Each structure stands twice: as structure tokens, then as C-alpha cells.
Amino acid sequence: MLRIFKKKYTIKLFVCKDEEEIAEKSSKIFIDQILCKQNSILGLATGSSPVPLYKKLIKANKEKKISFEQIKTFNLDEYIGLSSEYIDQSYKFFMNENLFKNVNISLCNTHFPYKENCENYDKDIKNAGGIDLQVLGLGENGHIAFNEPGTKLSAKTHIVKITNSTKKANARFFDGDESKVPNEAVTMGIKTILSAKKIVLIATGPKKADAIAKLFANEYDPQWPCTSLLFHPDVSVFVDYQAASKIDK
């Protein structure tokens, strides 16, 4: 194990009654970050988990509480080989629809990992000043971004083969057809994610309960990539009652 990842930290847990409460509490961290540093670098995620959070940020922006004018963003991941039939399932399309087109951000300040820039993505993040605040969702098997079970702590942004379990979970976005889900993606690595200054993870529903229980068992397990967050000094986890149901009391 890398020396930098020898010390484990206590993760802050917030158990909320529903997605609305999660969005209200997690958005406060993002709003405070932007108010404290107007040119913050935000790490963003796709999927259903962060959407309520993004709605809160859009509202705050429209009410002129925060501005995205100087904000730069780096997304966690993107599909490779997405067919034109499902171009609306690209993560860039998702971010445009669910956040970017609704706030005053310059699209030239938004960044995504592609096959072409994969090797330089970590350098681009570093040159921008490093991610101040990263939001994460959580896979049923504990994956964060597309870092599947067995991914090394030292992994930087890289190309991955999407596992069958993740393809099955994502098939709902492809008319229920697993064969339409791309076979590969580009993802920030675990080391990339852990380089963020602050991390917020959001997970809801009973299907995330096993992964959340593993995370709060307080033992690193490479077969559950989310447990790598134990090596980060500032992680806040927001869950509903169902996602928290298997945590040892």
C-alpha cells in the first residue's frame, strides 16, 4: 500500500429522511465552498444521486446567492464508444441538461475525461489548482466513478472495461438492453479522487446498503473501492435510512 494511504480517518455520516434533506444539507457544503472561493474547482458526478443537489445549486444561482462565473469543473468519467442512438446518455449531455445550461458557467471551464486526453487529465486537474470539492455517487458493488472492485489505490485517470454488474445497473438508461451499454469508459482513478481537498458522497436506497455498510466497517477492502475513502481526511457521506440500514449500530 502506498505510504500516503496508511492513515485512516473518520468519515462524517449524515443519515437523512429523504433525497430532499440530503440535497439541502449537501448543497450547503457546495454553496459555502463557492462563497469562500469564487474560483473553486469542483469535481462532478453523473447519475441520479447528485441531481437533487444540482437543483439546489441551480436555485441558489438563480437567486444570485452564488455565481459559477469563475468556477471550473472536472467530471469523474465518460463513456467510450457511445452509439449515436444514445448520445443523450453521454455524461457531457447529462451535465449540460442537469446543471451547466441552467447556471452562469462558461462551458470552456467544464472538463471531461476522454480517450484522447486520458493520460493528461490528472495533469490538467493539477494545473487548474486541484479539485477543491468532489461529489461522488456509489455503485451497488462499491464502485466510485468507474473504479470497479480490485482497482488499485494508485490508479490515476484511466480506461476501464465496464463490468457486467455495472452494465446491468446502467441498462435502464439504454431501453433495458445491456448490450447497448458501452463496454469501456474513461474514469478518474482512485488516487485522482483522493487528491480532492474535500469529498461528498451521496447514496440512497436499499441497493446501496451493502456498500455503505462496508465503508463504515472501517476496514479497507480493494474489492469495495468505496472503502478507499477511509484514507481521505475530509469525507462527508449523505444517505437515506434505507442506504444506512446495514451499518452496524
Coordinates of N, CA and C in Angstrom, one line a residue:
M1 N 0.8 -1.2 0.0 CA 0.0 0.0 0.0 C 0.9 1.2 0.0
L2 N 0.5 2.3 -0.7 CA 1.3 3.5 -0.8 C 1.3 4.1 0.6
R3 N 2.5 4.7 0.9 CA 2.7 5.3 2.2 C 1.6 6.4 2.5
I4 N 1.2 7.2 1.5 CA 0.3 8.2 1.6 C -1.1 7.7 2.1
F5 N -1.4 6.4 1.9 CA -2.7 5.8 2.3 C -2.6 4.9 3.5
K6 N -1.6 5.1 4.4 CA -1.5 4.3 5.6 C -2.4 4.7 6.7
K7 N -2.7 6.0 6.8 CA -3.6 6.5 7.9 C -5.0 6.5 7.5
K8 N -5.9 6.0 8.4 CA -7.3 6.0 8.1 C -7.9 7.2 8.9
Y9 N -9.0 7.7 8.4 CA -9.7 8.9 9.0 C -11.1 8.5 9.3
T10 N -11.8 9.3 10.1 CA -13.2 9.1 10.5 C -14.0 9.8 9.4
I11 N -14.9 9.1 8.8 CA -15.8 9.7 7.8 C -17.1 10.2 8.5
K12 N -17.5 11.4 8.1 CA -18.7 12.1 8.7 C -19.9 11.5 8.0
L13 N -20.8 11.0 8.8 CA -22.1 10.4 8.3 C -23.3 11.2 8.6
F14 N -24.1 11.5 7.6 CA -25.3 12.2 7.7 C -26.5 11.3 7.2
V15 N -27.3 10.8 8.1 CA -28.4 10.0 7.8 C -29.7 10.9 7.7
C16 N -30.3 10.9 6.5 CA -31.4 11.9 6.2 C -32.6 11.1 5.9
K17 N -33.8 11.7 6.0 CA -35.0 11.1 5.8 C -35.3 10.8 4.3
D18 N -34.8 11.7 3.4 CA -35.1 11.5 2.0 C -34.1 12.3 1.2
E19 N -34.3 12.3 -0.2 CA -33.4 12.9 -1.1 C -33.4 14.4 -0.9
E20 N -34.6 15.0 -0.6 CA -34.7 16.4 -0.4 C -33.8 16.9 0.8
E21 N -33.8 16.2 1.9 CA -33.0 16.6 3.0 C -31.5 16.4 2.7
I22 N -31.2 15.3 2.0 CA -29.8 15.1 1.5 C -29.3 16.3 0.7
A23 N -30.2 16.7 -0.3 CA -29.8 17.8 -1.2 C -29.7 19.1 -0.4
E24 N -30.5 19.3 0.5 CA -30.5 20.5 1.3 C -29.2 20.6 2.1
K25 N -28.8 19.5 2.7 CA -27.6 19.5 3.6 C -26.3 19.5 2.8
S26 N -26.3 18.6 1.7 CA -25.1 18.5 0.9 C -24.8 19.8 0.1
S27 N -25.9 20.4 -0.4 CA -25.7 21.6 -1.2 C -25.1 22.8 -0.3
K28 N -25.4 22.8 1.0 CA -24.8 23.8 1.8 C -23.3 23.7 1.8
I29 N -22.7 22.5 1.7 CA -21.2 22.4 1.6 C -20.7 23.0 0.3
F30 N -21.4 22.8 -0.8 CA -21.0 23.4 -2.1 C -21.2 24.9 -2.1
I31 N -22.3 25.3 -1.6 CA -22.6 26.8 -1.6 C -21.5 27.5 -0.7
D32 N -21.2 26.9 0.4 CA -20.2 27.5 1.3 C -18.8 27.5 0.6
Q33 N -18.5 26.5 -0.1 CA -17.3 26.4 -0.8 C -17.2 27.5 -1.9
I34 N -18.3 27.7 -2.6 CA -18.3 28.7 -3.7 C -18.2 30.1 -3.1
L35 N -18.9 30.3 -2.0 CA -18.9 31.6 -1.3 C -17.5 31.9 -0.8
C36 N -16.8 30.9 -0.3 CA -15.4 31.1 0.3 C -14.4 31.3 -0.8
K37 N -14.6 30.6 -1.9 CA -13.7 30.7 -3.0 C -14.4 30.7 -4.3
Q38 N -14.5 31.9 -4.9 CA -15.4 32.1 -6.1 C -14.9 31.4 -7.3
N39 N -13.6 31.1 -7.3 CA -13.0 30.4 -8.5 C -12.7 28.9 -8.1
S40 N -13.5 28.3 -7.3 CA -13.4 26.9 -6.9 C -13.3 26.0 -8.1
I41 N -12.6 24.9 -7.9 CA -12.5 23.8 -8.8 C -13.4 22.7 -8.3
L42 N -14.5 22.3 -9.0 CA -15.4 21.3 -8.5 C -15.3 20.0 -9.3
G43 N -15.3 18.9 -8.6 CA -15.3 17.6 -9.2 C -16.8 17.1 -9.2
L44 N -17.3 16.8 -10.4 CA -18.7 16.5 -10.5 C -19.0 15.1 -11.0
A45 N -20.2 14.6 -10.6 CA -20.6 13.2 -10.9 C -21.9 13.2 -11.7
T46 N -22.2 12.2 -12.4 CA -23.5 12.0 -13.0 C -24.3 10.9 -12.3
G47 N -25.4 10.5 -12.8 CA -26.3 9.6 -12.2 C -27.4 10.3 -11.4
S48 N -28.3 9.5 -10.9 CA -29.5 10.1 -10.2 C -29.1 10.7 -8.8
S49 N -28.1 10.2 -8.2 CA -27.8 10.7 -6.8 C -27.5 12.2 -6.7
P50 N -26.7 12.8 -7.6 CA -26.4 14.2 -7.4 C -27.5 15.2 -8.0
V51 N -28.5 14.7 -8.7 CA -29.4 15.5 -9.4 C -30.1 16.5 -8.4
P52 N -30.7 16.0 -7.3 CA -31.3 16.9 -6.3 C -30.3 18.0 -5.8
L53 N -29.1 17.6 -5.6 CA -28.0 18.6 -5.2 C -27.9 19.6 -6.3
Y54 N -27.8 19.2 -7.6 CA -27.6 20.2 -8.6 C -28.8 21.1 -8.7
K55 N -30.0 20.6 -8.5 CA -31.2 21.5 -8.5 C -31.1 22.6 -7.4
K56 N -30.5 22.2 -6.3 CA -30.3 23.2 -5.2 C -29.3 24.3 -5.6
L57 N -28.3 23.9 -6.3 CA -27.2 24.8 -6.8 C -27.8 25.7 -7.8
I58 N -28.6 25.2 -8.7 CA -29.3 26.0 -9.8 C -30.1 27.1 -9.1
K59 N -30.9 26.6 -8.1 CA -31.8 27.6 -7.4 C -31.0 28.7 -6.7
A60 N -29.9 28.3 -6.1 CA -29.0 29.3 -5.4 C -28.4 30.3 -6.4
N61 N -28.1 29.8 -7.6 CA -27.5 30.6 -8.6 C -28.6 31.6 -9.2
K62 N -29.8 31.1 -9.4 CA -30.8 31.9 -9.9 C -31.2 33.0 -8.9
E63 N -31.1 32.7 -7.6 CA -31.4 33.7 -6.6 C -30.2 34.6 -6.3
K64 N -29.1 34.4 -7.1 CA -27.9 35.2 -7.0 C -27.2 35.1 -5.7
K65 N -27.4 33.9 -5.0 CA -26.6 33.6 -3.8 C -25.2 33.2 -4.1
I66 N -25.0 32.5 -5.3 CA -23.7 32.0 -5.7 C -23.6 32.3 -7.2
S67 N -22.4 32.4 -7.7 CA -22.1 32.5 -9.1 C -21.1 31.5 -9.6
F68 N -21.4 31.0 -10.8 CA -20.5 30.0 -11.4 C -19.5 30.6 -12.4
E69 N -19.5 31.9 -12.5 CA -18.8 32.6 -13.5 C -17.3 32.3 -13.5
Q70 N -16.7 32.1 -12.3 CA -15.3 31.8 -12.2 C -15.0 30.3 -11.9
I71 N -16.1 29.5 -11.8 CA -16.0 28.1 -11.4 C -15.4 27.3 -12.6
K72 N -14.6 26.3 -12.3 CA -14.1 25.3 -13.2 C -14.6 23.9 -12.7
T73 N -14.9 23.0 -13.6 CA -15.4 21.7 -13.2 C -14.6 20.6 -14.0
F74 N -14.5 19.5 -13.3 CA -13.9 18.3 -13.9 C -14.8 17.1 -13.5
N75 N -15.3 16.5 -14.6 CA -16.2 15.4 -14.3 C -15.4 14.1 -14.1
L76 N -16.1 13.2 -13.4 CA -15.4 11.9 -13.0 C -15.1 11.0 -14.2
D77 N -16.1 10.9 -15.1 CA -16.0 9.8 -16.1 C -16.8 10.1 -17.3
E78 N -16.6 9.3 -18.4 CA -17.3 9.4 -19.6 C -17.2 8.1 -20.3
Y79 N -18.3 7.7 -21.0 CA -18.3 6.5 -21.8 C -17.4 6.6 -23.0
I80 N -16.9 5.5 -23.5 CA -16.2 5.4 -24.7 C -17.1 4.6 -25.7
G81 N -17.2 5.0 -27.0 CA -17.9 4.3 -28.0 C -19.4 4.3 -27.9
L82 N -19.9 5.4 -27.4 CA -21.4 5.5 -27.2 C -22.0 5.7 -28.6
S83 N -23.0 4.9 -28.9 CA -23.6 5.0 -30.3 C -24.4 6.2 -30.4
S84 N -24.5 6.7 -31.6 CA -25.3 7.9 -31.9 C -26.7 7.8 -31.4
E85 N -27.2 6.6 -31.4 CA -28.6 6.4 -30.9 C -28.8 6.8 -29.5
Y86 N -27.7 6.7 -28.7 CA -27.8 7.0 -27.3 C -26.9 8.2 -26.9
I87 N -26.7 9.1 -27.8 CA -25.8 10.2 -27.5 C -26.3 11.0 -26.3
D88 N -27.6 11.0 -26.1 CA -28.2 11.7 -24.9 C -27.8 11.0 -23.6
Q89 N -27.2 9.9 -23.7 CA -26.7 9.2 -22.4 C -25.2 9.5 -22.1
S90 N -24.6 10.4 -22.9 CA -23.3 10.8 -22.6 C -23.3 11.6 -21.3
Y91 N -22.2 11.6 -20.6 CA -22.2 12.3 -19.3 C -22.1 13.8 -19.5
K92 N -21.5 14.2 -20.7 CA -21.5 15.6 -21.0 C -22.9 16.1 -21.3
F93 N -23.7 15.4 -22.0 CA -25.1 15.7 -22.2 C -25.8 15.8 -20.9
F94 N -25.6 14.9 -20.0 CA -26.2 14.8 -18.7 C -25.9 16.1 -17.9
M95 N -24.6 16.5 -17.9 CA -24.2 17.6 -17.1 C -24.8 18.9 -17.7
N96 N -24.8 19.0 -19.0 CA -25.4 20.2 -19.7 C -26.9 20.4 -19.3
E97 N -27.6 19.2 -19.3 CA -29.0 19.3 -19.0 C -29.3 19.5 -17.6
N98 N -28.6 18.9 -16.7 CA -28.9 18.9 -15.2 C -28.2 20.0 -14.4
L99 N -27.2 20.7 -15.1 CA -26.6 21.8 -14.4 C -26.1 22.9 -15.3
F100 N -25.2 22.6 -16.2 CA -24.5 23.7 -16.9 C -25.4 24.7 -17.6
K101 N -26.4 24.2 -18.3 CA -27.2 25.2 -19.1 C -28.1 26.0 -18.2
N102 N -28.2 25.7 -17.0 CA -29.1 26.3 -16.0 C -28.4 27.3 -15.1
V103 N -27.0 27.4 -15.2 CA -26.3 28.3 -14.4 C -25.4 29.2 -15.3
N104 N -24.7 30.2 -14.7 CA -23.9 31.1 -15.4 C -22.4 30.6 -15.5
I105 N -22.3 29.4 -16.0 CA -20.9 28.8 -16.1 C -20.5 28.9 -17.6
S106 N -19.2 29.1 -17.8 CA -18.7 29.1 -19.2 C -18.3 27.7 -19.5
L107 N -18.9 27.2 -20.6 CA -18.6 25.8 -21.0 C -17.2 25.5 -21.2
C108 N -16.4 26.5 -21.5 CA -14.9 26.2 -21.7 C -14.3 25.9 -20.4
N109 N -15.0 26.2 -19.3 CA -14.4 25.9 -17.9 C -14.9 24.5 -17.4
T110 N -15.6 23.8 -18.3 CA -16.1 22.4 -17.9 C -15.2 21.4 -18.6
H111 N -14.8 20.3 -17.9 CA -13.9 19.4 -18.5 C -14.4 17.9 -18.2
F112 N -14.1 17.1 -19.2 CA -14.5 15.7 -19.2 C -13.3 14.8 -19.6
P113 N -13.2 13.6 -19.0 CA -12.1 12.7 -19.5 C -12.5 12.0 -20.7
Y114 N -11.6 12.0 -21.7 CA -11.9 11.3 -23.0 C -10.7 10.4 -23.2
K115 N -10.9 9.5 -24.2 CA -9.8 8.6 -24.6 C -8.6 9.4 -25.0
E116 N -8.8 10.5 -25.7 CA -7.8 11.3 -26.2 C -7.0 12.1 -25.2
N117 N -7.6 12.5 -24.1 CA -6.9 13.3 -23.1 C -6.7 12.5 -21.7
C118 N -7.0 11.2 -21.8 CA -6.9 10.4 -20.6 C -5.6 10.6 -19.8
E119 N -4.5 10.5 -20.6 CA -3.2 10.5 -19.9 C -2.8 11.8 -19.3
N120 N -3.5 12.9 -19.8 CA -3.2 14.2 -19.3 C -4.2 14.8 -18.3
Y121 N -5.3 14.0 -18.1 CA -6.4 14.6 -17.3 C -5.9 14.9 -15.9
D122 N -5.1 14.1 -15.2 CA -4.7 14.4 -13.9 C -3.8 15.6 -13.9
K123 N -3.0 15.8 -14.9 CA -2.1 17.0 -15.0 C -3.0 18.2 -15.2
D124 N -4.0 18.1 -16.0 CA -4.9 19.2 -16.2 C -5.6 19.7 -14.9
I125 N -6.0 18.7 -14.1 CA -6.6 19.0 -12.8 C -5.6 19.7 -11.9
K126 N -4.4 19.2 -11.9 CA -3.3 19.8 -11.1 C -3.0 21.2 -11.5
N127 N -2.9 21.4 -12.8 CA -2.6 22.7 -13.4 C -3.7 23.7 -13.1
A128 N -4.9 23.2 -13.0 CA -6.0 24.1 -12.6 C -6.0 24.5 -11.2
G129 N -5.3 23.8 -10.4 CA -5.2 24.1 -8.9 C -5.6 23.0 -8.0
G130 N -6.1 21.9 -8.6 CA -6.6 20.8 -7.9 C -8.0 20.9 -7.5
I131 N -8.7 19.8 -7.3 CA -10.2 19.8 -7.0 C -10.4 20.2 -5.6
D132 N -11.2 21.3 -5.4 CA -11.5 21.7 -4.0 C -12.6 20.9 -3.4
L133 N -13.5 20.5 -4.2 CA -14.7 19.7 -3.6 C -15.2 18.7 -4.7
Q134 N -15.2 17.5 -4.3 CA -15.6 16.4 -5.2 C -16.9 15.7 -4.8
V135 N -17.9 15.6 -5.6 CA -19.1 14.9 -5.3 C -19.0 13.5 -5.9
L136 N -19.4 12.5 -5.2 CA -19.4 11.1 -5.7 C -20.8 10.4 -5.5
G137 N -21.1 9.6 -6.5 CA -22.2 8.6 -6.3 C -21.6 7.3 -5.8
L138 N -22.4 6.3 -5.8 CA -21.9 5.0 -5.3 C -22.6 3.8 -6.0
G139 N -21.8 2.9 -6.6 CA -22.3 1.7 -7.2 C -22.7 0.7 -6.2
E140 N -23.6 -0.2 -6.7 CA -24.1 -1.3 -5.8 C -22.9 -2.2 -5.3
N141 N -21.9 -2.3 -6.1 CA -20.7 -3.1 -5.8 C -19.6 -2.3 -5.1
G142 N -20.0 -1.1 -4.8 CA -19.0 -0.2 -4.1 C -18.1 0.6 -5.0
H143 N -18.4 0.6 -6.3 CA -17.5 1.4 -7.2 C -17.8 2.8 -7.1
I144 N -16.7 3.6 -7.2 CA -16.8 5.1 -7.2 C -16.3 5.5 -8.6
A145 N -17.0 6.4 -9.3 CA -16.8 6.6 -10.7 C -16.9 5.3 -11.4
F146 N -15.9 4.9 -12.3 CA -15.9 3.6 -12.9 C -14.8 2.8 -12.3
N147 N -14.4 3.1 -11.1 CA -13.3 2.3 -10.4 C -14.0 1.0 -9.8
E148 N -13.9 -0.1 -10.5 CA -14.6 -1.3 -10.1 C -13.8 -2.1 -9.1
P149 N -14.4 -3.1 -8.5 CA -13.7 -3.9 -7.5 C -12.3 -4.4 -8.0
G150 N -11.3 -4.2 -7.1 CA -9.9 -4.6 -7.5 C -9.1 -3.5 -8.0
T151 N -9.7 -2.3 -8.2 CA -8.9 -1.1 -8.7 C -7.9 -0.7 -7.6
K152 N -6.7 -0.5 -8.1 CA -5.6 -0.1 -7.1 C -5.8 1.3 -6.6
L153 N -5.3 1.5 -5.4 CA -5.3 2.8 -4.8 C -4.5 3.8 -5.6
S154 N -3.5 3.3 -6.3 CA -2.6 4.2 -7.0 C -3.1 4.6 -8.4
A155 N -4.3 4.1 -8.8 CA -4.8 4.4 -10.1 C -5.1 5.8 -10.4
K156 N -4.6 6.3 -11.5 CA -4.9 7.7 -12.0 C -6.0 7.5 -13.0
T157 N -6.3 8.6 -13.7 CA -7.3 8.6 -14.7 C -6.9 7.5 -15.8
H158 N -7.9 6.6 -16.1 CA -7.5 5.5 -17.0 C -8.8 5.0 -17.7
I159 N -8.5 4.1 -18.7 CA -9.6 3.5 -19.4 C -10.0 2.2 -18.7
V160 N -11.3 1.9 -18.6 CA -11.7 0.7 -17.9 C -12.7 0.0 -18.8
K161 N -12.7 -1.4 -18.6 CA -13.8 -2.2 -19.1 C -15.0 -2.2 -18.1
I162 N -16.2 -1.9 -18.6 CA -17.3 -1.8 -17.7 C -17.8 -3.2 -17.3
T163 N -17.9 -3.5 -16.1 CA -18.3 -4.9 -15.6 C -19.7 -5.2 -16.0
N164 N -20.0 -6.5 -16.0 CA -21.4 -6.9 -16.3 C -22.4 -6.4 -15.3
S165 N -22.0 -6.3 -14.0 CA -22.9 -5.8 -13.0 C -23.2 -4.4 -13.2
T166 N -22.2 -3.6 -13.6 CA -22.5 -2.2 -13.8 C -23.3 -2.0 -15.1
K167 N -23.0 -2.8 -16.1 CA -23.8 -2.7 -17.3 C -25.3 -3.0 -17.1
K168 N -25.5 -4.0 -16.2 CA -26.8 -4.4 -15.8 C -27.5 -3.2 -15.1
A169 N -26.8 -2.6 -14.2 CA -27.4 -1.5 -13.5 C -27.7 -0.3 -14.4
N170 N -26.8 -0.1 -15.4 CA -27.0 1.1 -16.3 C -27.9 0.8 -17.5
A171 N -28.3 -0.4 -17.6 CA -29.2 -0.8 -18.8 C -30.5 0.0 -18.8
R172 N -30.9 0.4 -17.7 CA -32.2 1.2 -17.6 C -32.1 2.5 -18.4
F173 N -30.9 3.0 -18.7 CA -30.7 4.2 -19.5 C -30.6 3.8 -21.0
F174 N -30.6 2.5 -21.3 CA -30.4 2.1 -22.7 C -31.6 1.2 -23.1
D175 N -32.8 1.6 -22.7 CA -34.0 0.8 -23.1 C -34.0 -0.6 -22.5
G176 N -33.3 -0.7 -21.3 CA -33.2 -2.0 -20.7 C -32.3 -3.1 -21.3
D177 N -31.6 -2.6 -22.3 CA -30.8 -3.6 -23.1 C -29.3 -3.4 -22.7
E178 N -28.8 -4.4 -22.0 CA -27.4 -4.4 -21.5 C -26.4 -4.3 -22.7
S179 N -26.7 -4.9 -23.8 CA -25.8 -4.9 -24.9 C -25.6 -3.6 -25.5
K180 N -26.5 -2.6 -25.2 CA -26.3 -1.3 -25.7 C -25.5 -0.4 -24.8
V181 N -25.2 -0.9 -23.6 CA -24.3 -0.1 -22.7 C -22.9 -0.2 -23.2
P182 N -22.1 0.9 -23.4 CA -20.8 0.8 -23.9 C -19.9 -0.2 -23.0
N183 N -18.9 -0.8 -23.7 CA -18.0 -1.7 -23.0 C -16.9 -1.1 -22.2
E184 N -16.6 0.2 -22.6 CA -15.5 0.9 -21.9 C -15.9 2.3 -21.5
A185 N -15.1 2.8 -20.6 CA -15.3 4.2 -20.2 C -13.9 4.8 -19.7
V186 N -13.8 6.1 -19.6 CA -12.6 6.7 -19.0 C -13.1 7.2 -17.7
T187 N -12.3 7.0 -16.7 CA -12.6 7.4 -15.3 C -11.4 8.0 -14.6
M188 N -11.7 9.0 -13.7 CA -10.7 9.4 -12.7 C -10.4 8.1 -11.9
G189 N -9.1 8.0 -11.6 CA -8.7 6.9 -10.7 C -8.9 7.2 -9.3
I190 N -8.7 6.2 -8.4 CA -8.9 6.4 -7.0 C -7.9 7.4 -6.5
K191 N -6.7 7.3 -6.9 CA -5.7 8.3 -6.5 C -6.1 9.7 -6.9
T192 N -6.7 9.9 -8.1 CA -7.2 11.2 -8.6 C -8.3 11.7 -7.6
I193 N -9.2 10.8 -7.3 CA -10.4 11.2 -6.5 C -9.9 11.6 -5.1
L194 N -9.0 10.8 -4.5 CA -8.5 11.1 -3.2 C -7.6 12.4 -3.1
S195 N -7.2 12.9 -4.3 CA -6.4 14.1 -4.3 C -7.3 15.4 -4.1
A196 N -8.6 15.2 -4.2 CA -9.5 16.3 -3.9 C -9.4 16.8 -2.4
K197 N -9.6 18.1 -2.2 CA -9.4 18.6 -0.8 C -10.6 18.1 0.1
K198 N -11.8 18.1 -0.5 CA -13.0 17.6 0.2 C -13.8 16.7 -0.7
I199 N -14.5 15.8 -0.1 CA -15.3 14.8 -0.8 C -16.7 14.7 -0.2
V200 N -17.7 14.7 -1.0 CA -19.1 14.5 -0.6 C -19.6 13.3 -1.4
L201 N -20.1 12.2 -0.6 CA -20.6 11.0 -1.3 C -22.1 11.0 -0.9
I202 N -22.9 10.7 -2.0 CA -24.4 10.6 -1.8 C -24.8 9.2 -2.2
A203 N -25.6 8.6 -1.4 CA -26.2 7.2 -1.7 C -27.5 7.1 -1.1
T204 N -28.5 6.6 -1.9 CA -29.8 6.4 -1.5 C -30.4 5.0 -1.9
G205 N -31.3 4.5 -1.1 CA -32.0 3.2 -1.5 C -31.3 2.0 -0.9
P206 N -32.1 0.9 -0.9 CA -31.6 -0.3 -0.3 C -30.5 -1.0 -1.0
K207 N -30.4 -0.8 -2.3 CA -29.3 -1.4 -3.1 C -28.0 -0.9 -2.8
K208 N -27.9 0.3 -2.1 CA -26.6 0.8 -1.7 C -26.2 0.5 -0.3
A209 N -27.1 -0.3 0.4 CA -26.8 -0.6 1.8 C -25.6 -1.4 2.1
D210 N -25.3 -2.4 1.2 CA -24.2 -3.2 1.4 C -22.9 -2.4 1.3
A211 N -22.8 -1.6 0.3 CA -21.6 -0.8 0.1 C -21.4 0.2 1.2
I212 N -22.5 0.8 1.7 CA -22.3 1.8 2.8 C -21.9 1.1 4.0
A213 N -22.5 -0.1 4.3 CA -22.1 -0.9 5.4 C -20.6 -1.3 5.4
K214 N -20.1 -1.6 4.2 CA -18.7 -1.9 4.1 C -17.8 -0.7 4.4
L215 N -18.2 0.4 3.9 CA -17.5 1.7 4.1 C -17.4 2.0 5.6
F216 N -18.5 1.8 6.3 CA -18.5 2.1 7.8 C -18.1 1.0 8.7
A217 N -17.6 -0.1 8.0 CA -17.0 -1.2 8.8 C -15.5 -0.8 9.1
N218 N -15.1 0.3 8.5 CA -13.8 0.9 8.8 C -12.6 0.1 8.5
E219 N -12.7 -0.8 7.5 CA -11.6 -1.6 7.0 C -11.5 -1.4 5.5
Y220 N -10.3 -1.1 5.0 CA -10.1 -1.0 3.6 C -10.1 -2.4 2.9
D221 N -10.9 -2.5 1.9 CA -11.1 -3.7 1.1 C -11.1 -3.4 -0.4
P222 N -10.0 -3.8 -1.1 CA -9.9 -3.4 -2.5 C -11.1 -3.9 -3.4
Q223 N -11.8 -4.9 -2.9 CA -13.0 -5.4 -3.6 C -14.2 -4.5 -3.4
W224 N -14.1 -3.5 -2.5 CA -15.1 -2.5 -2.3 C -14.4 -1.1 -2.4
P225 N -14.3 -0.6 -3.7 CA -13.5 0.6 -3.9 C -13.9 1.8 -3.0
C226 N -15.1 1.9 -2.6 CA -15.6 3.0 -1.8 C -14.8 3.0 -0.5
T227 N -14.3 1.9 0.0 CA -13.5 1.9 1.3 C -12.2 2.7 1.2
S228 N -11.8 3.0 0.0 CA -10.6 3.8 -0.2 C -10.8 5.2 0.4
L229 N -12.1 5.6 0.6 CA -12.3 6.9 1.1 C -11.9 7.0 2.6
L230 N -11.6 5.9 3.2 CA -11.1 5.9 4.6 C -9.8 6.6 4.7
F231 N -9.1 6.7 3.6 CA -7.7 7.3 3.6 C -7.8 8.8 3.3
H232 N -9.0 9.4 3.2 CA -9.1 10.8 2.9 C -9.5 11.5 4.2
P233 N -8.9 12.7 4.5 CA -9.2 13.3 5.8 C -10.5 14.1 5.9
D234 N -11.2 14.3 4.8 CA -12.4 15.2 4.8 C -13.5 14.6 3.9
V235 N -14.2 13.6 4.3 CA -15.2 13.0 3.6 C -16.5 13.1 4.3
S236 N -17.6 13.5 3.7 CA -18.9 13.6 4.2 C -19.8 12.7 3.4
V237 N -20.5 11.8 4.1 CA -21.4 10.8 3.4 C -22.8 11.1 3.8
F238 N -23.7 11.3 2.7 CA -25.1 11.6 2.9 C -25.9 10.4 2.4
V239 N -26.7 9.8 3.3 CA -27.5 8.6 2.9 C -28.9 8.8 3.5
D240 N -29.9 8.0 2.9 CA -31.2 7.9 3.5 C -31.2 6.7 4.4
Y241 N -32.4 6.5 5.1 CA -32.5 5.4 6.0 C -32.2 4.1 5.4
Q242 N -32.7 3.9 4.2 CA -32.5 2.6 3.5 C -31.1 2.3 3.2
A243 N -30.3 3.3 2.7 CA -28.9 3.1 2.4 C -28.1 2.8 3.7
A244 N -28.6 3.4 4.8 CA -27.9 3.2 6.1 C -28.3 2.0 6.9
S245 N -29.2 1.2 6.4 CA -29.9 0.2 7.2 C -29.0 -1.0 7.6
K246 N -27.9 -1.2 7.0 CA -27.0 -2.3 7.3 C -25.7 -1.9 8.1
I247 N -25.6 -0.6 8.4 CA -24.5 -0.2 9.2 C -24.6 -0.7 10.6
D248 N -23.5 -1.3 11.1 CA -23.5 -1.8 12.5 C -23.7 -0.7 13.4
K249 N -24.7 -0.8 14.3 CA -25.0 0.3 15.2 C -24.0 0.3 16.4

